[in-house]
Amino acid sequence: PDEITILRPNDVRLENAELTVLNDLTTSDLLVMIFGTLLLERKVILLGKSISQVSACVMALYSILYPFQWHHTIISIVPDQLVELLQAPFPFFAGVLKNSLTDDALLHIEDGIVVDLDAKCLLKKCGDEATLIPETLKKSLKLSLKIVEAVEKGQVINVLMAEAFHQFFIKLFANLNASNFDKNNFIEMQKDQATKYFLEWFFETVMFKDFIERKKENEKQREANGGGVLAPNYFDLFNAKILEKSATLTNQQQRKHFQTLMKNSKQKKRNMKDRIKDFLNHK
């Protein structure tokens, strides 16, 4: 019989076509506000005319939370008979078709946002969405998303989108030691006051508390294994990116140290020449 060979890309994020849909139906500003609202564990409702597009955006937003996870109710498309659930007083992440949500129902949705994917805007908001993420982190995130917008459509968009949000968490938690985690000390280590405020409320979310517990268990397993190779783990990509950043910083430090040595060496040579000139002139 004929054999069929199926090749999968080395980076599984190339298969996440939902991120391309999300990129097409949002702007960088809108996406950052949705992202911040999810991190705060508020209600997020995506509204659109297409079932496939709305559900794809729900799954894409869920994926960009990695290495964290949404632990509350999530429904890719809410059936018409369950739309009233959107008014429930607890975190909710869902997609809804436009003809399913009346203007009256929209008015009664509180403590969250309603996103019109077709118009790329917020129909309902709390008012502080633009300030949820610290400005320093927001600037780098938006810059990465602007680059994605400039890239031609293709699989690379999926990776760039995922990487933009992944780097957001790497910058915040690359130095986090789950085994000896101290919330107050970690917050005080931050130089930016806005980042401190952000972390104060983020550390109280269910997604962070679950993350720190699972990360702690992962670190224990790695320590028990003597730093050897473990079976595939949820944190593998996150840990790999942290190692990459650490190696990059080390290389930068080495280059800086080398440049300093060269500069000092040149300075010493110049000083020696000056001393010889002074000696000859004196003679």
PDB file of C-alpha atoms in Angstrom:
ATOM      1  CA  PRO A   1       0.000   0.000   0.000  1.00  0.00           C
ATOM      2  CA  ASP A   2       1.059   3.569  -0.632  1.00  0.00           C
ATOM      3  CA  GLU A   3       2.558   5.401   2.303  1.00  0.00           C
ATOM      4  CA  ILE A   4       1.491   8.926   3.175  1.00  0.00           C
ATOM      5  CA  THR A   5       3.944  11.097   5.082  1.00  0.00           C
ATOM      6  CA  ILE A   6       2.603  14.053   7.052  1.00  0.00           C
ATOM      7  CA  LEU A   7       5.152  16.615   8.166  1.00  0.00           C
ATOM      8  CA  ARG A   8       4.323  18.894  11.070  1.00  0.00           C
ATOM      9  CA  PRO A   9       6.189  22.178  11.581  1.00  0.00           C
ATOM     10  CA  ASN A  10       8.798  22.291  14.338  1.00  0.00           C
ATOM     11  CA  ASP A  11       6.948  25.205  15.923  1.00  0.00           C
ATOM     12  CA  VAL A  12       3.381  24.077  16.673  1.00  0.00           C
ATOM     13  CA  ARG A  13       2.313  27.716  16.821  1.00  0.00           C
ATOM     14  CA  LEU A  14       2.480  27.683  13.013  1.00  0.00           C
ATOM     15  CA  GLU A  15      -0.689  25.588  13.125  1.00  0.00           C
ATOM     16  CA  ASN A  16      -2.659  28.098  15.193  1.00  0.00           C
ATOM     17  CA  ALA A  17      -4.590  29.756  12.362  1.00  0.00           C
ATOM     18  CA  GLU A  18      -6.918  31.402  14.897  1.00  0.00           C
ATOM     19  CA  LEU A  19      -4.246  34.003  15.629  1.00  0.00           C
ATOM     20  CA  THR A  20      -4.361  35.193  12.026  1.00  0.00           C
ATOM     21  CA  VAL A  21      -8.135  35.661  12.306  1.00  0.00           C
ATOM     22  CA  LEU A  22      -7.674  37.576  15.551  1.00  0.00           C
ATOM     23  CA  ASN A  23      -5.089  39.812  13.908  1.00  0.00           C
ATOM     24  CA  ASP A  24      -7.485  40.563  11.025  1.00  0.00           C
ATOM     25  CA  LEU A  25     -10.437  41.429  13.287  1.00  0.00           C
ATOM     26  CA  THR A  26      -8.671  43.645  15.844  1.00  0.00           C
ATOM     27  CA  THR A  27      -6.236  46.519  16.093  1.00  0.00           C
ATOM     28  CA  SER A  28      -3.168  46.631  18.332  1.00  0.00           C
ATOM     29  CA  ASP A  29      -4.883  49.100  20.696  1.00  0.00           C
ATOM     30  CA  LEU A  30      -8.046  46.999  20.928  1.00  0.00           C
ATOM     31  CA  LEU A  31      -6.117  43.768  21.382  1.00  0.00           C
ATOM     32  CA  VAL A  32      -4.061  45.190  24.249  1.00  0.00           C
ATOM     33  CA  MET A  33      -7.255  46.305  26.029  1.00  0.00           C
ATOM     34  CA  ILE A  34      -8.829  42.859  25.617  1.00  0.00           C
ATOM     35  CA  PHE A  35      -5.623  41.230  26.854  1.00  0.00           C
ATOM     36  CA  GLY A  36      -5.508  43.434  29.957  1.00  0.00           C
ATOM     37  CA  THR A  37      -9.165  42.719  30.727  1.00  0.00           C
ATOM     38  CA  LEU A  38      -8.551  38.972  30.536  1.00  0.00           C
ATOM     39  CA  LEU A  39      -5.552  39.266  32.862  1.00  0.00           C
ATOM     40  CA  LEU A  40      -7.747  41.104  35.347  1.00  0.00           C
ATOM     41  CA  GLU A  41     -10.226  38.203  35.040  1.00  0.00           C
ATOM     42  CA  ARG A  42     -13.120  40.431  34.084  1.00  0.00           C
ATOM     43  CA  LYS A  43     -15.929  39.508  31.721  1.00  0.00           C
ATOM     44  CA  VAL A  44     -14.993  39.482  28.006  1.00  0.00           C
ATOM     45  CA  ILE A  45     -17.641  39.004  25.320  1.00  0.00           C
ATOM     46  CA  LEU A  46     -16.768  38.909  21.623  1.00  0.00           C
ATOM     47  CA  LEU A  47     -19.550  39.895  19.243  1.00  0.00           C
ATOM     48  CA  GLY A  48     -19.630  39.183  15.508  1.00  0.00           C
ATOM     49  CA  LYS A  49     -21.671  37.988  12.543  1.00  0.00           C
ATOM     50  CA  SER A  50     -19.574  34.918  11.713  1.00  0.00           C
ATOM     51  CA  ILE A  51     -19.618  31.845  13.944  1.00  0.00           C
ATOM     52  CA  SER A  52     -16.228  30.663  12.685  1.00  0.00           C
ATOM     53  CA  GLN A  53     -14.549  34.046  13.159  1.00  0.00           C
ATOM     54  CA  VAL A  54     -15.960  34.682  16.632  1.00  0.00           C
ATOM     55  CA  SER A  55     -15.090  31.209  17.915  1.00  0.00           C
ATOM     56  CA  ALA A  56     -11.613  31.443  16.332  1.00  0.00           C
ATOM     57  CA  CYS A  57     -10.963  34.711  18.177  1.00  0.00           C
ATOM     58  CA  VAL A  58     -12.068  33.197  21.481  1.00  0.00           C
ATOM     59  CA  MET A  59      -9.611  30.334  21.066  1.00  0.00           C
ATOM     60  CA  ALA A  60      -6.839  32.679  19.888  1.00  0.00           C
ATOM     61  CA  LEU A  61      -7.230  34.917  22.935  1.00  0.00           C
ATOM     62  CA  TYR A  62      -7.218  31.869  25.174  1.00  0.00           C
ATOM     63  CA  SER A  63      -3.917  30.758  23.616  1.00  0.00           C
ATOM     64  CA  ILE A  64      -2.102  34.094  24.075  1.00  0.00           C
ATOM     65  CA  LEU A  65      -2.493  33.789  27.854  1.00  0.00           C
ATOM     66  CA  TYR A  66       0.215  31.084  27.850  1.00  0.00           C
ATOM     67  CA  PRO A  67       1.894  30.187  30.215  1.00  0.00           C
ATOM     68  CA  PHE A  68      -1.245  31.148  32.166  1.00  0.00           C
ATOM     69  CA  GLN A  69      -4.739  29.740  31.693  1.00  0.00           C
ATOM     70  CA  TRP A  70      -8.271  31.086  31.926  1.00  0.00           C
ATOM     71  CA  HIS A  71      -9.947  29.234  34.836  1.00  0.00           C
ATOM     72  CA  HIS A  72     -13.459  30.617  34.579  1.00  0.00           C
ATOM     73  CA  THR A  73     -16.363  29.927  32.241  1.00  0.00           C
ATOM     74  CA  ILE A  74     -15.443  29.962  28.548  1.00  0.00           C
ATOM     75  CA  ILE A  75     -17.830  29.333  25.637  1.00  0.00           C
ATOM     76  CA  SER A  76     -16.762  29.792  22.026  1.00  0.00           C
ATOM     77  CA  ILE A  77     -20.344  30.518  20.890  1.00  0.00           C
ATOM     78  CA  VAL A  78     -23.178  31.080  23.371  1.00  0.00           C
ATOM     79  CA  PRO A  79     -26.493  29.519  22.220  1.00  0.00           C
ATOM     80  CA  ASP A  80     -29.453  31.917  21.929  1.00  0.00           C
ATOM     81  CA  GLN A  81     -31.266  30.294  24.848  1.00  0.00           C
ATOM     82  CA  LEU A  82     -28.276  30.880  27.174  1.00  0.00           C
ATOM     83  CA  VAL A  83     -27.528  34.528  26.352  1.00  0.00           C
ATOM     84  CA  GLU A  84     -28.957  35.615  29.718  1.00  0.00           C
ATOM     85  CA  LEU A  85     -25.986  33.893  31.367  1.00  0.00           C
ATOM     86  CA  LEU A  86     -23.829  36.800  30.163  1.00  0.00           C
ATOM     87  CA  GLN A  87     -25.424  38.926  32.876  1.00  0.00           C
ATOM     88  CA  ALA A  88     -24.203  36.572  35.621  1.00  0.00           C
ATOM     89  CA  PRO A  89     -21.970  38.265  38.259  1.00  0.00           C
ATOM     90  CA  PHE A  90     -18.827  36.198  37.653  1.00  0.00           C
ATOM     91  CA  PRO A  91     -15.957  36.144  35.116  1.00  0.00           C
ATOM     92  CA  PHE A  92     -17.084  34.993  31.704  1.00  0.00           C
ATOM     93  CA  PHE A  93     -15.231  34.662  28.401  1.00  0.00           C
ATOM     94  CA  ALA A  94     -17.523  33.998  25.469  1.00  0.00           C
ATOM     95  CA  GLY A  95     -18.369  34.565  21.845  1.00  0.00           C
ATOM     96  CA  VAL A  96     -21.862  35.686  20.782  1.00  0.00           C
ATOM     97  CA  LEU A  97     -23.508  36.207  17.418  1.00  0.00           C
ATOM     98  CA  LYS A  98     -24.779  39.726  16.851  1.00  0.00           C
ATOM     99  CA  ASN A  99     -28.379  38.694  16.216  1.00  0.00           C
ATOM    100  CA  SER A 100     -28.409  36.887  19.587  1.00  0.00           C
ATOM    101  CA  LEU A 101     -27.663  39.913  21.758  1.00  0.00           C
ATOM    102  CA  THR A 102     -30.310  42.616  22.076  1.00  0.00           C
ATOM    103  CA  ASP A 103     -29.557  46.223  23.042  1.00  0.00           C
ATOM    104  CA  ASP A 104     -31.353  45.675  26.355  1.00  0.00           C
ATOM    105  CA  ALA A 105     -29.241  42.607  27.154  1.00  0.00           C
ATOM    106  CA  LEU A 106     -26.118  44.580  26.277  1.00  0.00           C
ATOM    107  CA  LEU A 107     -27.000  47.270  28.834  1.00  0.00           C
ATOM    108  CA  HIS A 108     -27.202  44.711  31.651  1.00  0.00           C
ATOM    109  CA  ILE A 109     -23.717  43.284  31.094  1.00  0.00           C
ATOM    110  CA  GLU A 110     -21.463  44.635  33.841  1.00  0.00           C
ATOM    111  CA  ASP A 111     -17.875  44.400  35.077  1.00  0.00           C
ATOM    112  CA  GLY A 112     -16.374  43.647  31.699  1.00  0.00           C
ATOM    113  CA  ILE A 113     -16.213  44.510  28.024  1.00  0.00           C
ATOM    114  CA  VAL A 114     -18.198  43.686  24.907  1.00  0.00           C
ATOM    115  CA  VAL A 115     -16.094  43.718  21.737  1.00  0.00           C
ATOM    116  CA  ASP A 116     -17.593  44.275  18.280  1.00  0.00           C
ATOM    117  CA  LEU A 117     -15.199  42.335  16.055  1.00  0.00           C
ATOM    118  CA  ASP A 118     -16.830  43.557  12.845  1.00  0.00           C
ATOM    119  CA  ALA A 119     -16.393  47.221  13.793  1.00  0.00           C
ATOM    120  CA  LYS A 120     -13.151  46.638  15.742  1.00  0.00           C
ATOM    121  CA  CYS A 121     -14.347  48.587  18.778  1.00  0.00           C
ATOM    122  CA  LEU A 122     -15.692  48.273  22.325  1.00  0.00           C
ATOM    123  CA  LEU A 123     -19.473  48.453  22.679  1.00  0.00           C
ATOM    124  CA  LYS A 124     -19.304  48.155  26.449  1.00  0.00           C
ATOM    125  CA  LYS A 125     -16.419  48.960  28.769  1.00  0.00           C
ATOM    126  CA  CYS A 126     -15.461  49.704  32.356  1.00  0.00           C
ATOM    127  CA  GLY A 127     -13.501  52.807  31.440  1.00  0.00           C
ATOM    128  CA  ASP A 128     -10.008  51.886  32.622  1.00  0.00           C
ATOM    129  CA  GLU A 129      -9.122  49.404  29.863  1.00  0.00           C
ATOM    130  CA  ALA A 130      -6.404  51.651  28.421  1.00  0.00           C
ATOM    131  CA  THR A 131      -4.561  51.790  31.756  1.00  0.00           C
ATOM    132  CA  LEU A 132      -4.668  48.153  32.897  1.00  0.00           C
ATOM    133  CA  ILE A 133      -1.254  47.260  31.471  1.00  0.00           C
ATOM    134  CA  PRO A 134       1.768  49.345  32.587  1.00  0.00           C
ATOM    135  CA  GLU A 135       2.915  51.827  29.941  1.00  0.00           C
ATOM    136  CA  THR A 136       6.442  50.429  29.682  1.00  0.00           C
ATOM    137  CA  LEU A 137       5.146  46.922  28.967  1.00  0.00           C
ATOM    138  CA  LYS A 138       2.355  48.232  26.746  1.00  0.00           C
ATOM    139  CA  LYS A 139       4.760  50.111  24.454  1.00  0.00           C
ATOM    140  CA  SER A 140       6.873  47.043  23.663  1.00  0.00           C
ATOM    141  CA  LEU A 141       3.768  44.864  23.234  1.00  0.00           C
ATOM    142  CA  LYS A 142       2.105  47.340  20.859  1.00  0.00           C
ATOM    143  CA  LEU A 143       5.333  47.718  18.887  1.00  0.00           C
ATOM    144  CA  SER A 144       5.456  43.939  18.389  1.00  0.00           C
ATOM    145  CA  LEU A 145       1.809  43.931  17.273  1.00  0.00           C
ATOM    146  CA  LYS A 146       2.466  46.801  14.848  1.00  0.00           C
ATOM    147  CA  ILE A 147       5.177  44.679  13.261  1.00  0.00           C
ATOM    148  CA  VAL A 148       2.679  41.835  12.889  1.00  0.00           C
ATOM    149  CA  GLU A 149       0.246  44.189  11.140  1.00  0.00           C
ATOM    150  CA  ALA A 150       2.953  45.082   8.617  1.00  0.00           C
ATOM    151  CA  VAL A 151       3.746  41.463   7.743  1.00  0.00           C
ATOM    152  CA  GLU A 152       2.092  39.794   4.768  1.00  0.00           C
ATOM    153  CA  LYS A 153      -0.460  37.122   5.625  1.00  0.00           C
ATOM    154  CA  GLY A 154       0.939  33.680   6.270  1.00  0.00           C
ATOM    155  CA  GLN A 155       1.931  31.206   8.949  1.00  0.00           C
ATOM    156  CA  VAL A 156       4.578  33.562  10.305  1.00  0.00           C
ATOM    157  CA  ILE A 157       1.821  35.856  11.648  1.00  0.00           C
ATOM    158  CA  ASN A 158       0.717  33.118  14.034  1.00  0.00           C
ATOM    159  CA  VAL A 159       4.211  32.823  15.481  1.00  0.00           C
ATOM    160  CA  LEU A 160       4.770  36.591  15.708  1.00  0.00           C
ATOM    161  CA  MET A 161       1.432  37.086  17.444  1.00  0.00           C
ATOM    162  CA  ALA A 162       2.100  34.318  19.968  1.00  0.00           C
ATOM    163  CA  GLU A 163       5.656  35.541  20.525  1.00  0.00           C
ATOM    164  CA  ALA A 164       4.537  39.134  21.191  1.00  0.00           C
ATOM    165  CA  PHE A 165       2.393  38.100  24.146  1.00  0.00           C
ATOM    166  CA  HIS A 166       4.822  35.415  25.259  1.00  0.00           C
ATOM    167  CA  GLN A 167       7.580  38.021  25.574  1.00  0.00           C
ATOM    168  CA  PHE A 168       5.252  40.143  27.712  1.00  0.00           C
ATOM    169  CA  PHE A 169       5.250  37.381  30.339  1.00  0.00           C
ATOM    170  CA  ILE A 170       8.953  36.604  29.874  1.00  0.00           C
ATOM    171  CA  LYS A 171       9.856  40.214  30.683  1.00  0.00           C
ATOM    172  CA  LEU A 172       7.760  40.075  33.832  1.00  0.00           C
ATOM    173  CA  PHE A 173       8.543  36.610  35.138  1.00  0.00           C
ATOM    174  CA  ALA A 174      11.904  35.493  33.712  1.00  0.00           C
ATOM    175  CA  ASN A 175      13.455  35.866  37.187  1.00  0.00           C
ATOM    176  CA  LEU A 176      10.577  34.277  39.086  1.00  0.00           C
ATOM    177  CA  ASN A 177      11.574  31.393  41.331  1.00  0.00           C
ATOM    178  CA  ALA A 178       8.355  29.542  42.122  1.00  0.00           C
ATOM    179  CA  SER A 179       9.939  27.376  44.829  1.00  0.00           C
ATOM    180  CA  ASN A 180      10.953  30.420  46.889  1.00  0.00           C
ATOM    181  CA  PHE A 181       8.381  32.880  45.646  1.00  0.00           C
ATOM    182  CA  ASP A 182       7.744  35.877  47.895  1.00  0.00           C
ATOM    183  CA  LYS A 183       5.046  38.162  46.515  1.00  0.00           C
ATOM    184  CA  ASN A 184       6.112  41.327  48.332  1.00  0.00           C
ATOM    185  CA  ASN A 185       9.812  40.928  47.545  1.00  0.00           C
ATOM    186  CA  PHE A 186       9.096  40.262  43.874  1.00  0.00           C
ATOM    187  CA  ILE A 187       6.946  43.381  43.633  1.00  0.00           C
ATOM    188  CA  GLU A 188       9.554  45.537  45.346  1.00  0.00           C
ATOM    189  CA  MET A 189      12.180  44.351  42.865  1.00  0.00           C
ATOM    190  CA  GLN A 190      10.322  46.151  40.081  1.00  0.00           C
ATOM    191  CA  LYS A 191      11.655  49.602  39.153  1.00  0.00           C
ATOM    192  CA  ASP A 192       8.434  50.897  37.584  1.00  0.00           C
ATOM    193  CA  GLN A 193       5.656  51.918  40.010  1.00  0.00           C
ATOM    194  CA  ALA A 194       2.911  51.099  37.484  1.00  0.00           C
ATOM    195  CA  THR A 195       4.311  47.577  37.128  1.00  0.00           C
ATOM    196  CA  LYS A 196       4.177  47.190  40.905  1.00  0.00           C
ATOM    197  CA  TYR A 197       0.484  48.141  40.918  1.00  0.00           C
ATOM    198  CA  PHE A 198      -0.177  45.743  38.041  1.00  0.00           C
ATOM    199  CA  LEU A 199       1.483  42.844  39.835  1.00  0.00           C
ATOM    200  CA  GLU A 200      -0.336  43.548  43.097  1.00  0.00           C
ATOM    201  CA  TRP A 201      -3.704  42.749  41.570  1.00  0.00           C
ATOM    202  CA  PHE A 202      -2.456  40.158  39.083  1.00  0.00           C
ATOM    203  CA  PHE A 203      -0.977  38.071  41.908  1.00  0.00           C
ATOM    204  CA  GLU A 204      -4.487  37.810  43.371  1.00  0.00           C
ATOM    205  CA  THR A 205      -6.014  36.252  40.248  1.00  0.00           C
ATOM    206  CA  VAL A 206      -6.899  32.586  39.999  1.00  0.00           C
ATOM    207  CA  MET A 207      -4.742  32.204  36.885  1.00  0.00           C
ATOM    208  CA  PHE A 208      -1.602  33.374  38.676  1.00  0.00           C
ATOM    209  CA  LYS A 209      -2.201  31.288  41.800  1.00  0.00           C
ATOM    210  CA  ASP A 210      -2.650  28.200  39.625  1.00  0.00           C
ATOM    211  CA  PHE A 211       0.443  29.138  37.591  1.00  0.00           C
ATOM    212  CA  ILE A 212       2.695  29.489  40.628  1.00  0.00           C
ATOM    213  CA  GLU A 213       1.577  26.144  42.056  1.00  0.00           C
ATOM    214  CA  ARG A 214       2.139  24.256  38.801  1.00  0.00           C
ATOM    215  CA  LYS A 215       5.430  26.068  38.173  1.00  0.00           C
ATOM    216  CA  LYS A 216       6.584  25.140  41.661  1.00  0.00           C
ATOM    217  CA  GLU A 217       5.806  21.474  40.958  1.00  0.00           C
ATOM    218  CA  ASN A 218       7.627  21.688  37.627  1.00  0.00           C
ATOM    219  CA  GLU A 219      10.747  23.127  39.300  1.00  0.00           C
ATOM    220  CA  LYS A 220      10.666  20.367  41.933  1.00  0.00           C
ATOM    221  CA  GLN A 221      10.557  17.735  39.189  1.00  0.00           C
ATOM    222  CA  ARG A 222      13.482  19.331  37.360  1.00  0.00           C
ATOM    223  CA  GLU A 223      15.494  19.519  40.588  1.00  0.00           C
ATOM    224  CA  ALA A 224      14.704  15.888  41.452  1.00  0.00           C
ATOM    225  CA  ASN A 225      15.824  14.899  37.955  1.00  0.00           C
ATOM    226  CA  GLY A 226      19.115  16.702  38.399  1.00  0.00           C
ATOM    227  CA  GLY A 227      18.312  19.196  35.659  1.00  0.00           C
ATOM    228  CA  GLY A 228      18.018  16.397  33.112  1.00  0.00           C
ATOM    229  CA  VAL A 229      15.470  15.992  30.353  1.00  0.00           C
ATOM    230  CA  LEU A 230      11.886  15.536  31.535  1.00  0.00           C
ATOM    231  CA  ALA A 231       8.845  14.271  29.693  1.00  0.00           C
ATOM    232  CA  PRO A 232       7.097  16.951  27.571  1.00  0.00           C
ATOM    233  CA  ASN A 233       5.656  19.528  29.941  1.00  0.00           C
ATOM    234  CA  TYR A 234       3.263  22.494  29.689  1.00  0.00           C
ATOM    235  CA  PHE A 235       6.081  24.884  30.678  1.00  0.00           C
ATOM    236  CA  ASP A 236       8.666  23.598  28.176  1.00  0.00           C
ATOM    237  CA  LEU A 237       8.285  26.532  25.761  1.00  0.00           C
ATOM    238  CA  PHE A 238       8.193  29.066  28.592  1.00  0.00           C
ATOM    239  CA  ASN A 239      11.326  27.599  30.198  1.00  0.00           C
ATOM    240  CA  ALA A 240      13.117  27.493  26.833  1.00  0.00           C
ATOM    241  CA  LYS A 241      12.382  31.179  26.198  1.00  0.00           C
ATOM    242  CA  ILE A 242      13.688  32.109  29.646  1.00  0.00           C
ATOM    243  CA  LEU A 243      16.938  30.245  28.908  1.00  0.00           C
ATOM    244  CA  GLU A 244      17.202  32.059  25.561  1.00  0.00           C
ATOM    245  CA  LYS A 245      16.808  35.420  27.263  1.00  0.00           C
ATOM    246  CA  SER A 246      19.340  34.485  29.926  1.00  0.00           C
ATOM    247  CA  ALA A 247      21.861  33.461  27.244  1.00  0.00           C
ATOM    248  CA  THR A 248      21.252  36.699  25.343  1.00  0.00           C
ATOM    249  CA  LEU A 249      21.808  38.794  28.459  1.00  0.00           C
ATOM    250  CA  THR A 250      24.967  36.820  29.269  1.00  0.00           C
ATOM    251  CA  ASN A 251      26.337  37.420  25.766  1.00  0.00           C
ATOM    252  CA  GLN A 252      25.539  41.120  26.036  1.00  0.00           C
ATOM    253  CA  GLN A 253      27.309  41.301  29.396  1.00  0.00           C
ATOM    254  CA  GLN A 254      30.325  39.472  27.966  1.00  0.00           C
ATOM    255  CA  ARG A 255      30.497  41.857  25.002  1.00  0.00           C
ATOM    256  CA  LYS A 256      30.227  44.845  27.327  1.00  0.00           C
ATOM    257  CA  HIS A 257      32.972  43.430  29.565  1.00  0.00           C
ATOM    258  CA  PHE A 258      35.203  42.807  26.537  1.00  0.00           C
ATOM    259  CA  GLN A 259      34.628  46.345  25.232  1.00  0.00           C
ATOM    260  CA  THR A 260      35.528  47.726  28.658  1.00  0.00           C
ATOM    261  CA  LEU A 261      38.743  45.684  28.724  1.00  0.00           C
ATOM    262  CA  MET A 262      39.687  46.887  25.240  1.00  0.00           C
ATOM    263  CA  LYS A 263      38.974  50.478  26.202  1.00  0.00           C
ATOM    264  CA  ASN A 264      41.087  50.170  29.352  1.00  0.00           C
ATOM    265  CA  SER A 265      43.841  48.494  27.360  1.00  0.00           C
ATOM    266  CA  LYS A 266      43.932  51.349  24.843  1.00  0.00           C
ATOM    267  CA  GLN A 267      43.888  53.829  27.686  1.00  0.00           C
ATOM    268  CA  LYS A 268      46.882  52.115  29.305  1.00  0.00           C
ATOM    269  CA  LYS A 269      48.809  52.148  26.033  1.00  0.00           C
ATOM    270  CA  ARG A 270      48.051  55.817  25.524  1.00  0.00           C
ATOM    271  CA  ASN A 271      49.138  56.612  29.072  1.00  0.00           C
ATOM    272  CA  MET A 272      52.376  54.701  28.578  1.00  0.00           C
ATOM    273  CA  LYS A 273      53.135  56.664  25.407  1.00  0.00           C
ATOM    274  CA  ASP A 274      52.411  59.899  27.212  1.00  0.00           C
ATOM    275  CA  ARG A 275      54.764  58.940  30.021  1.00  0.00           C
ATOM    276  CA  ILE A 276      57.533  58.087  27.540  1.00  0.00           C
ATOM    277  CA  LYS A 277      57.019  61.436  25.798  1.00  0.00           C
ATOM    278  CA  ASP A 278      57.169  63.234  29.113  1.00  0.00           C
ATOM    279  CA  PHE A 279      60.371  61.389  29.998  1.00  0.00           C
ATOM    280  CA  LEU A 280      62.049  62.271  26.684  1.00  0.00           C
ATOM    281  CA  ASN A 281      60.960  65.889  26.888  1.00  0.00           C
ATOM    282  CA  HIS A 282      62.267  66.094  30.387  1.00  0.00           C
ATOM    283  CA  LYS A 283      65.580  64.673  29.225  1.00  0.00           C
TER     284      LYS A 283
END
